[in-house]
CSV table of C-alpha atoms in Angstrom, one decimal:
chain,number,residue,atom,x,y,z
A,21,UNK,CA,42.5,-31.6,-79.7
A,22,UNK,CA,39.1,-33.0,-78.7
A,23,UNK,CA,40.2,-32.7,-75.0
A,24,UNK,CA,40.7,-29.0,-75.4
A,25,UNK,CA,37.3,-28.6,-76.9
A,26,UNK,CA,35.6,-30.2,-73.9
A,27,UNK,CA,37.8,-28.2,-71.5
A,28,UNK,CA,36.6,-25.1,-73.2
A,29,UNK,CA,33.0,-26.2,-72.9
A,30,UNK,CA,33.5,-26.9,-69.2
A,31,UNK,CA,35.0,-23.5,-68.7
A,32,UNK,CA,32.1,-21.9,-70.5
A,33,UNK,CA,29.6,-23.7,-68.3
A,34,UNK,CA,31.3,-22.8,-65.0
A,35,UNK,CA,31.8,-19.2,-65.9
A,36,UNK,CA,28.1,-19.0,-67.0
A,37,UNK,CA,27.2,-20.3,-63.5
A,38,UNK,CA,29.4,-17.7,-61.9
A,39,UNK,CA,27.7,-15.0,-64.0
A,40,UNK,CA,24.3,-16.3,-62.9
A,41,UNK,CA,25.3,-15.9,-59.3
A,42,UNK,CA,26.8,-12.4,-59.8
A,43,UNK,CA,23.6,-11.4,-61.6
A,44,UNK,CA,21.5,-12.6,-58.7
A,45,UNK,CA,23.7,-10.8,-56.2
A,46,UNK,CA,23.4,-7.5,-58.1
A,47,UNK,CA,19.7,-7.9,-58.6
A,48,UNK,CA,19.3,-8.2,-54.8
A,49,UNK,CA,21.5,-5.2,-53.9
A,50,UNK,CA,18.5,-3.6,-52.2
A,51,UNK,CA,16.8,-6.7,-50.8
A,52,UNK,CA,16.5,-6.5,-47.1
A,53,UNK,CA,18.6,-9.2,-45.3
A,54,UNK,CA,20.0,-10.6,-48.5
A,55,UNK,CA,23.3,-12.5,-48.2
A,56,UNK,CA,25.5,-12.5,-51.3
A,57,UNK,CA,27.0,-15.7,-52.8
A,58,UNK,CA,30.4,-16.5,-54.2
A,59,UNK,CA,31.2,-19.2,-56.8
A,60,UNK,CA,34.4,-21.2,-56.3
A,61,UNK,CA,35.9,-23.4,-59.1
A,62,UNK,CA,37.8,-26.7,-59.0
A,63,UNK,CA,39.6,-28.7,-61.6
A,64,UNK,CA,38.1,-32.0,-62.8
A,65,UNK,CA,39.4,-35.4,-63.9
A,66,UNK,CA,42.9,-35.8,-65.3
A,67,UNK,CA,43.9,-38.2,-68.1
A,68,UNK,CA,47.2,-39.8,-67.1
A,69,UNK,CA,49.4,-40.5,-70.2
A,70,UNK,CA,52.5,-41.5,-68.2
A,71,UNK,CA,52.6,-42.9,-64.7
A,72,UNK,CA,55.2,-41.8,-62.2
A,73,UNK,CA,58.1,-44.1,-61.4
A,74,UNK,CA,60.6,-44.3,-58.6
A,75,UNK,CA,64.4,-44.3,-58.9
A,76,UNK,CA,66.2,-47.5,-59.7
A,77,UNK,CA,69.8,-48.6,-59.7
A,78,UNK,CA,70.0,-47.9,-63.5
A,79,UNK,CA,67.7,-44.8,-63.8
A,80,UNK,CA,66.2,-42.0,-62.0
A,81,UNK,CA,62.5,-41.6,-61.2
A,82,UNK,CA,60.1,-39.7,-63.4
A,83,UNK,CA,56.9,-37.8,-62.7
A,84,UNK,CA,53.5,-38.6,-64.1
A,85,UNK,CA,52.2,-36.9,-67.2
A,86,UNK,CA,48.6,-35.8,-66.8
A,87,UNK,CA,46.3,-33.7,-69.0
A,88,UNK,CA,43.4,-31.9,-67.3
A,89,UNK,CA,39.8,-32.0,-68.6
A,90,UNK,CA,38.6,-28.6,-67.6
A,91,UNK,CA,36.9,-27.0,-64.6
A,92,UNK,CA,33.7,-27.3,-62.6
A,93,UNK,CA,31.9,-25.6,-59.7
A,94,UNK,CA,33.3,-26.6,-56.3
A,95,UNK,CA,30.8,-24.7,-54.2
A,96,UNK,CA,28.6,-21.7,-54.1
A,97,UNK,CA,29.3,-20.1,-50.7
A,98,UNK,CA,27.0,-17.7,-48.9
A,99,UNK,CA,28.6,-14.7,-47.2
A,100,UNK,CA,27.6,-14.3,-43.6
A,101,UNK,CA,28.8,-10.8,-43.2
A,102,UNK,CA,26.3,-8.2,-41.9
A,103,UNK,CA,24.7,-5.7,-44.2
A,104,UNK,CA,24.3,-2.0,-43.4
A,105,UNK,CA,21.6,-0.8,-41.1
A,106,UNK,CA,18.6,1.2,-42.4
A,107,UNK,CA,16.4,3.1,-39.9
A,108,UNK,CA,12.6,2.6,-40.4
A,109,UNK,CA,11.2,3.9,-37.1
A,110,UNK,CA,8.7,1.0,-37.3
A,111,UNK,CA,8.6,-0.4,-33.7
A,112,UNK,CA,8.4,-4.0,-34.9
A,113,UNK,CA,11.3,-3.8,-37.3
A,114,UNK,CA,14.4,-5.6,-35.9
A,115,UNK,CA,17.9,-6.1,-36.9
A,116,UNK,CA,20.1,-9.0,-35.7
A,117,UNK,CA,23.6,-8.0,-34.9
A,118,UNK,CA,25.3,-11.3,-35.3
A,119,UNK,CA,25.1,-14.7,-37.1
A,120,UNK,CA,21.8,-15.9,-35.6
A,121,UNK,CA,18.5,-16.0,-37.4
A,122,UNK,CA,14.9,-15.1,-36.6
A,123,UNK,CA,12.5,-18.1,-36.3
A,124,UNK,CA,9.3,-17.9,-38.3
A,125,UNK,CA,6.6,-20.5,-38.7
A,126,UNK,CA,4.6,-21.2,-41.9
A,127,UNK,CA,2.0,-24.0,-41.9
A,128,UNK,CA,3.4,-25.5,-38.7
A,129,UNK,CA,7.0,-25.7,-40.0
A,130,UNK,CA,9.8,-23.5,-38.6
A,131,UNK,CA,11.9,-21.6,-41.0
A,132,UNK,CA,14.7,-19.0,-40.5
A,133,UNK,CA,15.3,-15.6,-41.8
A,134,UNK,CA,17.5,-12.5,-41.5
A,135,UNK,CA,14.7,-10.2,-42.4
A,136,UNK,CA,13.3,-8.5,-39.4
A,137,UNK,CA,10.5,-6.5,-41.2
A,138,UNK,CA,7.6,-7.5,-38.9
A,139,UNK,CA,4.1,-6.2,-38.3
A,140,UNK,CA,1.0,-7.3,-36.5
A,141,UNK,CA,-2.1,-8.8,-38.0
A,142,UNK,CA,-5.8,-8.4,-37.1
A,143,UNK,CA,-5.5,-10.9,-34.3
A,144,UNK,CA,-2.5,-9.2,-32.7
A,145,UNK,CA,0.1,-11.7,-33.9
A,146,UNK,CA,3.6,-10.6,-34.8
A,147,UNK,CA,4.1,-11.7,-38.4
A,148,UNK,CA,6.3,-11.2,-41.4
A,149,UNK,CA,5.2,-9.5,-44.6
A,150,UNK,CA,4.1,-12.9,-45.9
A,151,UNK,CA,2.0,-13.6,-42.8
A,152,UNK,CA,4.4,-16.1,-41.2
A,153,UNK,CA,4.3,-16.1,-37.4
A,154,UNK,CA,7.3,-14.7,-35.6
A,155,UNK,CA,8.3,-17.2,-32.9
A,156,UNK,CA,9.5,-16.7,-29.4
A,157,UNK,CA,8.9,-17.4,-25.7
A,158,UNK,CA,5.7,-16.5,-23.8
A,159,UNK,CA,5.5,-14.7,-20.4
A,160,UNK,CA,5.7,-17.2,-17.5
A,161,UNK,CA,2.2,-17.3,-15.9
A,162,UNK,CA,3.9,-17.7,-12.5
A,163,UNK,CA,6.3,-14.9,-12.9
A,164,UNK,CA,5.0,-12.0,-15.1
A,165,UNK,CA,8.4,-10.4,-15.2
A,166,UNK,CA,10.1,-13.3,-17.0
A,167,UNK,CA,9.5,-15.5,-19.9
A,168,UNK,CA,9.3,-19.3,-19.9
A,169,UNK,CA,12.0,-20.7,-22.2
A,170,UNK,CA,10.4,-23.7,-23.6
A,171,UNK,CA,9.3,-24.6,-27.2
A,172,UNK,CA,8.9,-21.5,-29.3
A,173,UNK,CA,5.4,-20.3,-30.1
A,174,UNK,CA,3.8,-17.4,-31.9
A,175,UNK,CA,4.2,-14.0,-30.3
A,176,UNK,CA,1.0,-11.9,-29.9
A,177,UNK,CA,2.0,-8.5,-28.6
A,178,UNK,CA,-1.3,-6.8,-29.6
A,179,UNK,CA,-3.6,-9.6,-28.5
A,180,UNK,CA,-6.7,-8.6,-26.5
A,181,UNK,CA,-5.1,-9.6,-23.3
A,182,UNK,CA,-2.4,-7.0,-23.8
A,183,UNK,CA,-4.6,-4.1,-24.7
A,184,UNK,CA,-5.2,-3.0,-21.1
A,185,UNK,CA,-3.2,-2.9,-17.9
A,186,UNK,CA,-4.9,-3.7,-14.7
A,187,UNK,CA,-5.6,-0.8,-12.2
A,188,UNK,CA,-4.1,-0.7,-8.8
A,189,UNK,CA,-5.5,0.7,-5.5
A,190,UNK,CA,-3.6,3.6,-3.9
A,191,UNK,CA,-1.8,2.4,-0.8
A,192,UNK,CA,0.4,5.4,0.1
A,193,UNK,CA,0.1,9.1,0.4
A,194,UNK,CA,2.3,11.7,2.0
A,195,UNK,CA,2.0,15.4,3.0
A,196,UNK,CA,4.5,18.2,2.4
A,197,UNK,CA,4.6,21.9,3.1
A,198,UNK,CA,4.7,24.3,6.0
A,199,UNK,CA,2.2,25.0,8.7
A,200,UNK,CA,2.2,28.7,9.8
A,201,UNK,CA,1.1,28.8,13.4
A,202,UNK,CA,-0.3,32.3,13.0
A,203,UNK,CA,-2.6,31.4,10.2
A,204,UNK,CA,-6.1,32.3,11.5
A,205,UNK,CA,-7.7,29.5,9.4
A,206,UNK,CA,-6.2,26.9,11.7
A,207,UNK,CA,-8.5,28.0,14.6
A,208,UNK,CA,-11.7,27.7,12.5
A,209,UNK,CA,-13.9,24.6,12.1
A,210,UNK,CA,-12.9,24.3,8.5
A,211,UNK,CA,-9.2,24.6,9.3
A,212,UNK,CA,-6.6,24.4,6.5
A,213,UNK,CA,-7.6,21.9,3.8
A,214,UNK,CA,-5.5,19.7,1.6
A,215,UNK,CA,-6.7,17.2,-1.0
A,216,UNK,CA,-5.3,14.2,-2.8
A,217,UNK,CA,-6.7,11.9,-5.5
A,218,UNK,CA,-6.7,8.2,-5.0
A,219,UNK,CA,-7.7,5.1,-6.9
A,220,UNK,CA,-9.7,2.1,-5.8
A,221,UNK,CA,-8.8,-1.4,-7.0
A,222,UNK,CA,-11.1,-1.1,-10.0
A,223,UNK,CA,-9.3,2.1,-11.2
A,224,UNK,CA,-12.0,4.6,-10.2
A,225,UNK,CA,-10.6,7.9,-8.8
A,226,UNK,CA,-11.7,9.7,-5.7
A,227,UNK,CA,-10.7,13.0,-4.1
A,228,UNK,CA,-10.0,12.8,-0.4
A,229,UNK,CA,-10.1,16.1,1.5
A,230,UNK,CA,-8.4,16.5,4.9
A,231,UNK,CA,-8.4,19.4,7.2
A,232,UNK,CA,-5.8,20.5,9.8
A,233,UNK,CA,-6.8,22.5,12.9
A,234,UNK,CA,-4.7,24.0,15.7
A,235,UNK,CA,-5.0,23.1,19.3
A,236,UNK,CA,-6.2,26.4,20.9
A,237,UNK,CA,-4.0,25.7,24.0
A,238,UNK,CA,-0.9,24.6,22.2
A,239,UNK,CA,0.4,26.2,19.0
A,240,UNK,CA,2.7,23.2,18.3
A,241,UNK,CA,-0.1,20.6,18.3
A,242,UNK,CA,-2.5,20.1,15.3
A,243,UNK,CA,-5.3,17.7,14.5
A,244,UNK,CA,-5.6,15.9,11.2
A,245,UNK,CA,-9.2,15.1,10.3
A,246,UNK,CA,-11.0,13.6,7.3
A,247,UNK,CA,-13.4,16.0,5.7
A,248,UNK,CA,-14.9,14.1,2.7
A,249,UNK,CA,-14.2,11.5,0.0
A,250,UNK,CA,-15.8,12.3,-3.4
A,251,UNK,CA,-16.1,10.0,-6.3
A,252,UNK,CA,-15.8,10.8,-10.0
A,253,UNK,CA,-19.3,12.2,-10.0
A,254,UNK,CA,-18.3,14.6,-7.1
A,255,UNK,CA,-20.6,12.7,-4.8
A,256,UNK,CA,-19.4,12.3,-1.2
A,257,UNK,CA,-19.3,8.5,-0.5
A,258,UNK,CA,-19.2,9.0,3.2
A,259,UNK,CA,-22.9,8.8,4.3
A,260,UNK,CA,-25.7,6.7,5.4
A,261,UNK,CA,-27.1,3.8,3.4
A,262,UNK,CA,-25.9,0.4,2.2
A,263,UNK,CA,-24.2,2.1,-0.8
A,264,UNK,CA,-22.1,4.4,1.4
A,265,UNK,CA,-18.8,3.9,3.2
A,266,UNK,CA,-17.3,4.9,6.5
A,267,UNK,CA,-13.7,6.1,6.6
A,268,UNK,CA,-11.5,6.0,9.7
A,269,UNK,CA,-8.1,7.4,10.5
A,270,UNK,CA,-6.4,4.6,12.5
A,271,UNK,CA,-3.0,3.5,13.7
A,272,UNK,CA,-2.4,6.2,16.3
A,273,UNK,CA,-3.6,9.6,17.5
A,274,UNK,CA,-4.6,12.0,14.7
A,275,UNK,CA,-2.6,14.8,16.2
A,276,UNK,CA,0.6,16.2,14.6
A,277,UNK,CA,3.3,17.3,17.0
A,278,UNK,CA,6.0,19.8,16.2
A,279,UNK,CA,9.0,20.9,18.2
A,280,UNK,CA,8.1,24.4,19.3
A,281,UNK,CA,11.7,25.5,19.3
A,282,UNK,CA,12.8,24.3,15.9
A,283,UNK,CA,9.5,23.8,14.0
A,284,UNK,CA,10.6,20.3,13.0
A,285,UNK,CA,8.2,17.4,12.9
A,286,UNK,CA,8.2,15.3,16.1
A,287,UNK,CA,5.6,12.6,15.6
A,288,UNK,CA,1.9,11.8,15.7
A,289,UNK,CA,0.2,12.2,19.0
A,290,UNK,CA,3.4,13.5,20.5
A,291,UNK,CA,5.0,10.1,20.1
A,292,UNK,CA,8.4,10.6,18.5
A,293,UNK,CA,9.1,8.5,15.4
A,294,UNK,CA,5.4,7.8,14.5
A,295,UNK,CA,5.2,9.2,11.0
A,296,UNK,CA,1.5,9.0,10.2
A,297,UNK,CA,-1.8,7.1,10.1
A,298,UNK,CA,-3.8,4.9,7.9
A,299,UNK,CA,-7.0,5.8,6.1
A,300,UNK,CA,-9.4,2.8,6.2
A,301,UNK,CA,-12.5,2.8,4.0
A,302,UNK,CA,-15.2,0.2,4.5
A,303,UNK,CA,-18.9,-0.2,3.6
A,304,UNK,CA,-21.6,0.6,6.1
A,305,UNK,CA,-23.2,-2.7,5.4
A,306,UNK,CA,-20.8,-5.4,6.8
A,307,UNK,CA,-22.2,-8.0,4.4
A,308,UNK,CA,-21.2,-6.2,1.3
A,309,UNK,CA,-18.6,-8.0,-0.7
A,310,UNK,CA,-16.7,-6.5,-3.6
A,311,UNK,CA,-15.7,-3.5,-1.7
A,312,UNK,CA,-13.3,-1.7,-4.0
A,313,UNK,CA,-11.2,-0.4,-1.1
A,314,UNK,CA,-10.6,-3.8,0.5
A,315,UNK,CA,-8.5,-6.9,-0.1
A,316,UNK,CA,-11.0,-9.8,-0.3
A,317,UNK,CA,-8.4,-12.6,-0.4
A,318,UNK,CA,-8.5,-13.0,3.4
A,319,UNK,CA,-11.1,-15.5,4.8
A,320,UNK,CA,-11.9,-13.3,7.7
A,321,UNK,CA,-14.1,-10.3,6.9
A,322,UNK,CA,-12.2,-8.2,9.5
A,323,UNK,CA,-9.0,-8.8,7.5
A,324,UNK,CA,-10.5,-7.3,4.4
A,325,UNK,CA,-9.7,-3.7,5.4
A,326,UNK,CA,-6.8,-2.3,3.5
A,327,UNK,CA,-5.3,0.9,4.9
A,328,UNK,CA,-4.0,3.8,2.8
A,329,UNK,CA,-0.9,5.1,4.5
A,330,UNK,CA,-0.7,8.9,5.3
A,331,UNK,CA,2.8,10.0,6.0
A,332,UNK,CA,3.0,13.4,7.7
A,333,UNK,CA,6.7,13.4,8.6
A,334,UNK,CA,7.6,15.8,5.8
A,335,UNK,CA,5.6,18.7,7.3
A,336,UNK,CA,7.3,21.6,9.1
A,337,UNK,CA,6.1,24.5,11.3
A,338,UNK,CA,8.2,27.4,10.3
A,339,UNK,CA,7.5,31.1,10.3
A,340,UNK,CA,7.2,31.3,6.5
A,341,UNK,CA,4.6,33.7,5.0
A,342,UNK,CA,1.2,34.3,6.5
A,343,UNK,CA,-0.7,31.2,5.3
A,344,UNK,CA,-0.2,27.5,5.5
A,345,UNK,CA,1.0,25.7,2.4
A,346,UNK,CA,0.2,22.0,2.7
A,347,UNK,CA,-0.1,19.5,-0.1
A,348,UNK,CA,-0.9,15.8,-0.1
A,349,UNK,CA,0.6,13.6,-2.8
A,350,UNK,CA,-0.5,10.2,-4.1
A,351,UNK,CA,2.1,7.5,-3.5
A,352,UNK,CA,4.9,7.3,-1.0
A,353,UNK,CA,8.2,9.1,-0.9
A,354,UNK,CA,9.7,5.9,-2.2
A,355,UNK,CA,7.6,6.4,-5.4
A,356,UNK,CA,5.6,3.3,-4.6
A,357,UNK,CA,1.9,2.7,-3.8
A,358,UNK,CA,0.5,5.6,-5.9
A,359,UNK,CA,-2.1,3.3,-7.5
A,360,UNK,CA,-3.2,3.7,-11.1
A,361,UNK,CA,-6.3,3.7,-13.3
A,362,UNK,CA,-6.9,1.2,-16.1
A,363,UNK,CA,-4.2,1.6,-18.7
A,364,UNK,CA,-4.5,1.5,-22.5
A,365,UNK,CA,-1.7,0.2,-24.7
A,366,UNK,CA,0.1,3.1,-26.4
A,367,UNK,CA,3.4,1.7,-27.5
A,368,UNK,CA,5.5,-1.4,-27.8
A,369,UNK,CA,9.3,-1.4,-27.1
A,370,UNK,CA,11.8,-4.1,-27.8
A,371,UNK,CA,15.1,-4.2,-26.0
A,372,UNK,CA,18.4,-5.5,-27.2
A,373,UNK,CA,17.5,-9.0,-25.8
A,374,UNK,CA,14.4,-9.2,-27.9
A,375,UNK,CA,12.0,-8.7,-25.0
A,376,UNK,CA,8.8,-7.0,-25.9
A,377,UNK,CA,7.3,-4.6,-23.5
A,378,UNK,CA,3.9,-2.9,-23.7
A,379,UNK,CA,3.8,0.8,-22.6
A,380,UNK,CA,0.4,1.9,-21.2
A,381,UNK,CA,-1.0,5.4,-20.6
A,382,UNK,CA,-1.2,4.7,-16.8
A,383,UNK,CA,2.5,4.4,-16.5
A,384,UNK,CA,2.7,0.6,-16.5
A,385,UNK,CA,5.3,-1.3,-18.6
A,386,UNK,CA,4.4,-4.9,-19.1
A,387,UNK,CA,6.4,-7.8,-20.5
A,388,UNK,CA,4.7,-9.4,-23.5
A,389,UNK,CA,7.2,-12.1,-24.5
A,390,UNK,CA,10.6,-12.4,-26.1
A,391,UNK,CA,11.8,-13.0,-29.6
A,392,UNK,CA,13.9,-16.1,-29.7
A,393,UNK,CA,16.7,-16.8,-32.3
A,394,UNK,CA,18.2,-19.8,-33.9
A,395,UNK,CA,22.0,-20.4,-34.0
A,396,UNK,CA,23.6,-22.9,-36.3
A,397,UNK,CA,27.1,-24.5,-36.2
A,398,UNK,CA,27.3,-24.0,-40.0
A,399,UNK,CA,24.9,-21.3,-41.1
A,400,UNK,CA,26.2,-21.5,-44.6
A,401,UNK,CA,24.7,-25.0,-44.7
A,402,UNK,CA,21.2,-23.7,-44.6
A,403,UNK,CA,19.1,-24.1,-47.8
A,404,UNK,CA,17.5,-21.0,-49.2
A,405,UNK,CA,13.9,-21.7,-50.3
A,406,UNK,CA,13.0,-18.2,-51.5
A,407,UNK,CA,11.2,-15.3,-49.9
A,408,UNK,CA,14.3,-14.7,-47.8
A,409,UNK,CA,13.7,-17.9,-45.9
A,410,UNK,CA,16.1,-20.7,-45.1
A,411,UNK,CA,15.5,-24.3,-43.9
A,412,UNK,CA,17.7,-26.5,-41.9
A,413,UNK,CA,19.8,-29.3,-43.5
A,414,UNK,CA,22.1,-31.9,-42.1
A,415,UNK,CA,25.0,-29.7,-43.1
A,416,UNK,CA,23.7,-26.7,-41.1
A,417,UNK,CA,22.7,-28.6,-38.0
A,418,UNK,CA,19.2,-29.2,-36.5
A,419,UNK,CA,17.1,-26.6,-34.8
A,420,UNK,CA,16.1,-27.9,-31.3
A,421,UNK,CA,12.7,-26.2,-31.3
A,422,UNK,CA,13.6,-24.0,-28.3
A,423,UNK,CA,15.9,-21.4,-29.7
A,424,UNK,CA,18.4,-19.1,-28.0
A,425,UNK,CA,18.4,-15.8,-26.1
A,426,UNK,CA,20.3,-13.5,-28.4
A,427,UNK,CA,22.2,-11.9,-25.5
A,428,UNK,CA,23.5,-15.3,-24.4
A,429,UNK,CA,25.2,-15.6,-27.8
A,430,UNK,CA,27.0,-12.3,-27.4
A,431,UNK,CA,24.7,-10.7,-30.0
A,432,UNK,CA,21.9,-8.2,-29.8
A,433,UNK,CA,18.8,-6.8,-31.6
A,434,UNK,CA,18.1,-3.2,-32.6
A,435,UNK,CA,14.5,-1.9,-32.8
A,436,UNK,CA,13.3,0.3,-35.6
A,437,UNK,CA,16.2,-0.8,-37.9
A,438,UNK,CA,16.5,-3.3,-40.8
A,439,UNK,CA,19.6,-5.1,-42.1
A,440,UNK,CA,20.1,-4.3,-45.7
A,441,UNK,CA,21.8,-6.5,-48.4
A,442,UNK,CA,25.5,-7.2,-47.9
A,443,UNK,CA,26.2,-7.1,-51.6
A,444,UNK,CA,29.3,-5.1,-52.4
A,445,UNK,CA,28.7,-3.6,-55.9
A,446,UNK,CA,32.4,-2.8,-56.5
A,447,UNK,CA,33.4,-6.4,-55.8
A,448,UNK,CA,30.5,-7.7,-57.9
A,449,UNK,CA,31.4,-5.6,-60.9
A,450,UNK,CA,35.0,-6.6,-60.6
A,451,UNK,CA,34.0,-10.2,-60.5
A,452,UNK,CA,31.8,-9.6,-63.5
A,453,UNK,CA,34.8,-8.3,-65.6
A,454,UNK,CA,36.9,-11.3,-64.5
A,455,UNK,CA,34.1,-13.7,-65.4
A,456,UNK,CA,33.5,-12.1,-68.7
A,457,UNK,CA,37.2,-12.4,-69.6
A,458,UNK,CA,37.2,-16.0,-68.4
A,459,UNK,CA,34.2,-16.8,-70.5
A,460,UNK,CA,35.8,-15.1,-73.5
A,461,UNK,CA,39.1,-17.0,-73.1
A,462,UNK,CA,37.3,-20.3,-72.9
A,463,UNK,CA,35.4,-19.5,-76.1
A,464,UNK,CA,38.7,-18.9,-77.7
A,465,UNK,CA,39.8,-22.4,-76.7
A,466,UNK,CA,36.9,-23.8,-78.6
A,467,UNK,CA,37.6,-21.5,-81.6
A,468,UNK,CA,41.3,-22.4,-81.8
A,469,UNK,CA,40.5,-26.1,-81.3
A,470,UNK,CA,38.1,-25.9,-84.2
A,471,UNK,CA,40.7,-24.3,-86.4
A,472,UNK,CA,43.1,-27.0,-85.6
A,473,UNK,CA,40.6,-29.7,-86.5
A,474,UNK,CA,39.9,-27.8,-89.7
A,475,UNK,CA,43.6,-27.8,-90.5
A,476,UNK,CA,43.7,-31.6,-89.8
A,477,UNK,CA,40.8,-32.2,-92.1
A,478,UNK,CA,42.4,-30.1,-94.8
A,479,UNK,CA,45.5,-32.3,-94.9
A,480,UNK,CA,43.7,-34.4,-97.4
A,481,UNK,CA,42.6,-32.4,-100.4
């Protein structure tokens, strides 16, 4: 009878433990990234009252007689199934679609979490709600379009270095439209004008004005000339003085030739296949350095000149209307070389690989780093330390300090989404009923055992 008492007590303890786990699961039903736990029981020591024997010539074998001593907790397993997704529209919120973990750092120690609710602090660091650094890989200084996959470090997407994008000098322009040979403006000194805005290598803008005039002796031959270049203050920078520049159209004759029979573009200077010229801008003072229109990387001053391509091959000479309609566009027909002003960071996007890109108002998209993840052979072996954080153990495997690219694991990240708890309330309430009945049944074991002991005591009156 005493054995049954202790078996009942063991059953009460284990069912109480299971109820504790169920209660914790239910209380975290709305906790972001929470993983539910499940209690598994095992039987405990047995008392052998009769040993087993084998068959002999005179008798058959017999089995052992054993009396169990109750139950205990075998393990508390953590479910690794994914929770549902909740949209937050926060650009720094991330959801991991897979079994890997985010890597965060607190006090120089790396921990792991499923909670991707991130933000930036006053220094531009990507951090958790508790201020832990989100770890990943930095941009390779030798290749700004890729990251360097070495030891993980804190990501800083809104650091000062990422607040602006460098400007770029315009290197290409092209003309479109139709030249009407009967337009009287073509025979005047002012001709037909067309303008285009360009940028220097500091990001300042200028308006370049060209004029096109007709050869009085040949209606299929036209001259392209530079009229003015005005800066942002509307001051013509082509003039005398050390602070002024000289602009030259180079690279071939500045005449535009059309086929008089078809009106199609032939070439520059009558040379078939020559599409255009180059606009070169250089200071009047040859000793001036820091010329915003020149590449100063060459050792020879004569090599500093950087030409701005002017492509005229898209012009036509058809009888269309009464006036010319010519436009000049910044950039080439290949959509390159347009140049840009200084850009200001306006948004941060994170792709499915965890790569962070800054989006700037000058059209630049710049790589800022990549969120790395940790993958464990046995993720259930991680030890929970609270605040939705886990630390590695010998059972889980050791983190190598470098991490993994989530895409190389066949997994992905989703921006603006958080993983919710994976607790299934219907299952938890069912387990609660079973646990309650198990606890009740074990309490009856103790009650009945006590009654039996009472009867034994009452044998002697």
